[in-house]
Amino acid sequence: MRTLIFLLLVACGLGAAWWWWTQRPQTPPPAPITEVAPQRWRVGNASEAVVSANATTASNATAANASSENASANATNATNTTLAVADDPMLPRSLVRTLAQAVADRYHPGRTTQNLAGTGRLDLRIQSLGVRLADLPDVAVEKSDILQARQAVIAYALRPEVLGALERAYLPVFVNALKEALAGSTRTFLVDGAERVAPLSAAQRTEAMILVAKELRNLAQAIASLAQDQSHLPLVTAWHTKNQAVTTAQMQVWNVQVQGNMPALASATQAVDNALRQAAQARQRLVENLKRLPLSEDNSLYLAAWSARRAQHGMELSALLPLAETLRRAADAVESAAQSQ
């Protein structure tokens, strides 16, 4: 009986063991390991399809983005090819911006510390601009002899084909630079007897650009007049000759004083007085001739002397007529920009 019971227990145990073996959770075999160089990441085959799919998706997205960026870049390049103009090999556009800033700085609105009147004014002295640009900043020219360099730059810029190219390339640059310079400018205003620094208003910026346009037209008219009526040339020469005589007489006074030759001092001093009087007379004759120009006296004298130097360097003054036309068109562009503000 005991044997029978033992066999039954063994049979039940074996049956339970067999049931557990057949019903236990099945563990899948481990996936083979694949090494991916050069990063040496270990990725199983079960994940490889997902990784491959993700990589393909990312690759496609990158390619699509690259294609989109290339198309955008091509469109931008096409636009730039149409709109952008390369700098002149000698005269870069930075020089135009410097000029525009210099012009903007000479505008003084009304009721400021530099202009007590109710309306604005433009104190644009051509000589001051010449001094500011005298060292030819950013100009690609040999500057060991600055006087020779200036002559070379002027002769280059006044060539008709160069002047036309400069106008097409740089006139929009000048107008935009002038607007930006005025927009970024501040002035010291007088408000109820107190000083207050403030930016220029829209109306004042418009006034400034209208004044610049007017001055450009006056300058164009003056250049055209000097190119067509050259009666000022001998008067400029006489004025310079008399000024040189003043310098010579003053040097003689200095020499007499150094030598201690007091008896000769009175004569040398009288020579200086005579030279000064003659120089003033020569200047006045030139001023009378230049009253035909719509410029201030200082600007008229400077421009007359400048045109005389061009003639001395072998240029026909009729070659200045295209410059006058360019300045007229520049005035129109500045005035149009002022009205559209």
Short mmCIF file of N, CA and C in Angstrom, two decimals, residues 150-218:
data_model
loop_
_atom_site.label_atom_id
_atom_site.label_comp_id
_atom_site.label_asym_id
_atom_site.label_seq_id
_atom_site.Cartn_x
_atom_site.Cartn_y
_atom_site.Cartn_z
N ARG A 150 46.20 112.09 -55.20
CA ARG A 150 44.93 112.80 -55.36
C ARG A 150 44.67 113.12 -56.82
N GLN A 151 45.71 113.57 -57.51
CA GLN A 151 45.54 113.88 -58.93
C GLN A 151 45.14 112.63 -59.71
N ALA A 152 45.76 111.51 -59.37
CA ALA A 152 45.44 110.26 -60.06
C ALA A 152 44.00 109.84 -59.80
N VAL A 153 43.54 109.99 -58.57
CA VAL A 153 42.17 109.60 -58.22
C VAL A 153 41.16 110.48 -58.95
N ILE A 154 41.41 111.79 -58.97
CA ILE A 154 40.48 112.71 -59.63
C ILE A 154 40.43 112.45 -61.13
N ALA A 155 41.61 112.26 -61.73
CA ALA A 155 41.65 111.99 -63.17
C ALA A 155 40.92 110.69 -63.49
N TYR A 156 41.07 109.69 -62.63
CA TYR A 156 40.39 108.41 -62.83
C TYR A 156 38.88 108.56 -62.71
N ALA A 157 38.43 109.24 -61.65
CA ALA A 157 36.99 109.35 -61.40
C ALA A 157 36.28 110.18 -62.46
N LEU A 158 36.98 111.12 -63.09
CA LEU A 158 36.35 111.99 -64.07
C LEU A 158 36.33 111.40 -65.48
N ARG A 159 36.93 110.24 -65.66
CA ARG A 159 36.81 109.58 -66.97
C ARG A 159 35.33 109.24 -67.20
N PRO A 160 34.79 109.56 -68.37
CA PRO A 160 33.34 109.40 -68.58
C PRO A 160 32.82 108.00 -68.26
N GLU A 161 33.55 106.96 -68.70
CA GLU A 161 33.05 105.61 -68.45
C GLU A 161 33.09 105.27 -66.97
N VAL A 162 34.11 105.77 -66.26
CA VAL A 162 34.21 105.51 -64.83
C VAL A 162 33.14 106.30 -64.08
N LEU A 163 32.96 107.56 -64.45
CA LEU A 163 31.96 108.39 -63.79
C LEU A 163 30.56 107.80 -63.93
N GLY A 164 30.25 107.29 -65.12
CA GLY A 164 28.95 106.65 -65.32
C GLY A 164 28.78 105.40 -64.48
N ALA A 165 29.84 104.59 -64.40
CA ALA A 165 29.77 103.37 -63.59
C ALA A 165 29.64 103.71 -62.11
N LEU A 166 30.36 104.72 -61.66
CA LEU A 166 30.27 105.12 -60.26
C LEU A 166 28.86 105.62 -59.92
N GLU A 167 28.26 106.35 -60.84
CA GLU A 167 26.90 106.84 -60.60
C GLU A 167 25.92 105.68 -60.47
N ARG A 168 26.01 104.73 -61.38
CA ARG A 168 25.07 103.59 -61.34
C ARG A 168 25.26 102.76 -60.08
N ALA A 169 26.51 102.57 -59.68
CA ALA A 169 26.78 101.69 -58.54
C ALA A 169 26.59 102.39 -57.20
N TYR A 170 26.99 103.65 -57.12
CA TYR A 170 27.11 104.29 -55.82
C TYR A 170 26.05 105.33 -55.49
N LEU A 171 25.29 105.79 -56.47
CA LEU A 171 24.27 106.78 -56.13
C LEU A 171 23.24 106.21 -55.16
N PRO A 172 22.72 104.99 -55.37
CA PRO A 172 21.81 104.43 -54.35
C PRO A 172 22.50 104.25 -53.00
N VAL A 173 23.79 103.89 -53.03
CA VAL A 173 24.54 103.73 -51.77
C VAL A 173 24.61 105.07 -51.03
N PHE A 174 24.88 106.14 -51.77
CA PHE A 174 24.98 107.46 -51.15
C PHE A 174 23.64 107.88 -50.54
N VAL A 175 22.56 107.69 -51.28
CA VAL A 175 21.24 108.10 -50.77
C VAL A 175 20.89 107.31 -49.51
N ASN A 176 21.09 106.00 -49.54
CA ASN A 176 20.77 105.18 -48.37
C ASN A 176 21.67 105.52 -47.19
N ALA A 177 22.97 105.74 -47.48
CA ALA A 177 23.90 106.07 -46.40
C ALA A 177 23.56 107.42 -45.79
N LEU A 178 23.12 108.36 -46.61
CA LEU A 178 22.72 109.67 -46.09
C LEU A 178 21.49 109.54 -45.18
N LYS A 179 20.52 108.75 -45.60
CA LYS A 179 19.33 108.53 -44.78
C LYS A 179 19.70 107.87 -43.45
N GLU A 180 20.58 106.88 -43.51
CA GLU A 180 21.00 106.18 -42.29
C GLU A 180 21.78 107.11 -41.37
N ALA A 181 22.66 107.94 -41.96
CA ALA A 181 23.45 108.86 -41.15
C ALA A 181 22.55 109.87 -40.43
N LEU A 182 21.56 110.38 -41.13
CA LEU A 182 20.63 111.32 -40.50
C LEU A 182 19.78 110.64 -39.44
N ALA A 183 19.36 109.40 -39.72
CA ALA A 183 18.53 108.67 -38.75
C ALA A 183 19.30 108.38 -37.47
N GLY A 184 20.61 108.23 -37.59
CA GLY A 184 21.43 107.94 -36.41
C GLY A 184 22.04 109.17 -35.77
N SER A 185 21.66 110.36 -36.22
CA SER A 185 22.26 111.59 -35.71
C SER A 185 21.47 112.17 -34.54
N THR A 186 22.18 112.81 -33.65
CA THR A 186 21.55 113.58 -32.58
C THR A 186 22.08 115.01 -32.62
N ARG A 187 21.31 115.94 -32.10
CA ARG A 187 21.72 117.33 -32.01
C ARG A 187 21.34 117.86 -30.62
N THR A 188 22.00 118.93 -30.24
CA THR A 188 21.71 119.56 -28.95
C THR A 188 20.70 120.68 -29.16
N PHE A 189 19.47 120.43 -28.76
CA PHE A 189 18.38 121.39 -28.96
C PHE A 189 18.24 122.29 -27.74
N LEU A 190 17.73 123.47 -27.99
CA LEU A 190 17.44 124.43 -26.92
C LEU A 190 15.94 124.39 -26.64
N VAL A 191 15.58 123.87 -25.48
CA VAL A 191 14.17 123.72 -25.09
C VAL A 191 13.95 124.49 -23.80
N ASP A 192 13.17 125.56 -23.88
CA ASP A 192 12.88 126.40 -22.71
C ASP A 192 14.16 126.87 -22.03
N GLY A 193 15.13 127.24 -22.84
CA GLY A 193 16.38 127.76 -22.30
C GLY A 193 17.36 126.70 -21.85
N ALA A 194 16.97 125.44 -21.90
CA ALA A 194 17.86 124.35 -21.48
C ALA A 194 18.30 123.54 -22.70
N GLU A 195 19.46 122.93 -22.58
CA GLU A 195 19.99 122.10 -23.66
C GLU A 195 19.51 120.66 -23.50
N ARG A 196 19.10 120.07 -24.60
CA ARG A 196 18.62 118.68 -24.56
C ARG A 196 19.08 117.98 -25.83
N VAL A 197 19.78 116.88 -25.66
CA VAL A 197 20.25 116.09 -26.80
C VAL A 197 19.14 115.15 -27.24
N ALA A 198 18.84 115.19 -28.53
CA ALA A 198 17.74 114.36 -29.05
C ALA A 198 18.04 113.99 -30.50
N PRO A 199 17.48 112.88 -30.97
CA PRO A 199 17.66 112.52 -32.38
C PRO A 199 16.87 113.45 -33.28
N LEU A 200 17.23 113.45 -34.55
CA LEU A 200 16.51 114.26 -35.52
C LEU A 200 15.13 113.67 -35.76
N SER A 201 14.15 114.54 -35.87
CA SER A 201 12.79 114.08 -36.17
C SER A 201 12.68 113.75 -37.66
N ALA A 202 11.58 113.11 -38.02
CA ALA A 202 11.36 112.77 -39.44
C ALA A 202 11.31 114.04 -40.28
N ALA A 203 10.66 115.08 -39.76
CA ALA A 203 10.58 116.34 -40.51
C ALA A 203 11.95 116.97 -40.69
N GLN A 204 12.78 116.87 -39.68
CA GLN A 204 14.13 117.44 -39.78
C GLN A 204 15.00 116.64 -40.75
N ARG A 205 14.84 115.34 -40.75
CA ARG A 205 15.60 114.52 -41.71
C ARG A 205 15.18 114.85 -43.14
N THR A 206 13.89 115.05 -43.33
CA THR A 206 13.41 115.45 -44.66
C THR A 206 13.97 116.81 -45.05
N GLU A 207 13.96 117.75 -44.11
CA GLU A 207 14.52 119.07 -44.37
C GLU A 207 15.99 118.97 -44.75
N ALA A 208 16.73 118.13 -44.04
CA ALA A 208 18.16 117.97 -44.33
C ALA A 208 18.38 117.46 -45.75
N MET A 209 17.62 116.47 -46.16
CA MET A 209 17.81 115.90 -47.49
C MET A 209 17.41 116.89 -48.58
N ILE A 210 16.39 117.69 -48.33
CA ILE A 210 16.01 118.72 -49.31
C ILE A 210 17.12 119.76 -49.43
N LEU A 211 17.74 120.13 -48.31
CA LEU A 211 18.85 121.08 -48.35
C LEU A 211 20.05 120.48 -49.08
N VAL A 212 20.31 119.19 -48.88
CA VAL A 212 21.41 118.53 -49.60
C VAL A 212 21.13 118.53 -51.10
N ALA A 213 19.90 118.21 -51.48
CA ALA A 213 19.54 118.21 -52.90
C ALA A 213 19.72 119.59 -53.50
N LYS A 214 19.33 120.62 -52.77
CA LYS A 214 19.49 122.00 -53.27
C LYS A 214 20.96 122.33 -53.46
N GLU A 215 21.79 121.94 -52.49
CA GLU A 215 23.22 122.24 -52.60
C GLU A 215 23.87 121.47 -53.75
N LEU A 216 23.43 120.24 -53.98
CA LEU A 216 23.96 119.47 -55.11
C LEU A 216 23.60 120.13 -56.44
N ARG A 217 22.39 120.65 -56.54
CA ARG A 217 22.00 121.35 -57.77
C ARG A 217 22.83 122.62 -57.96
N ASN A 218 23.04 123.36 -56.88
CA ASN A 218 23.86 124.56 -56.97
C ASN A 218 25.29 124.22 -57.39
#
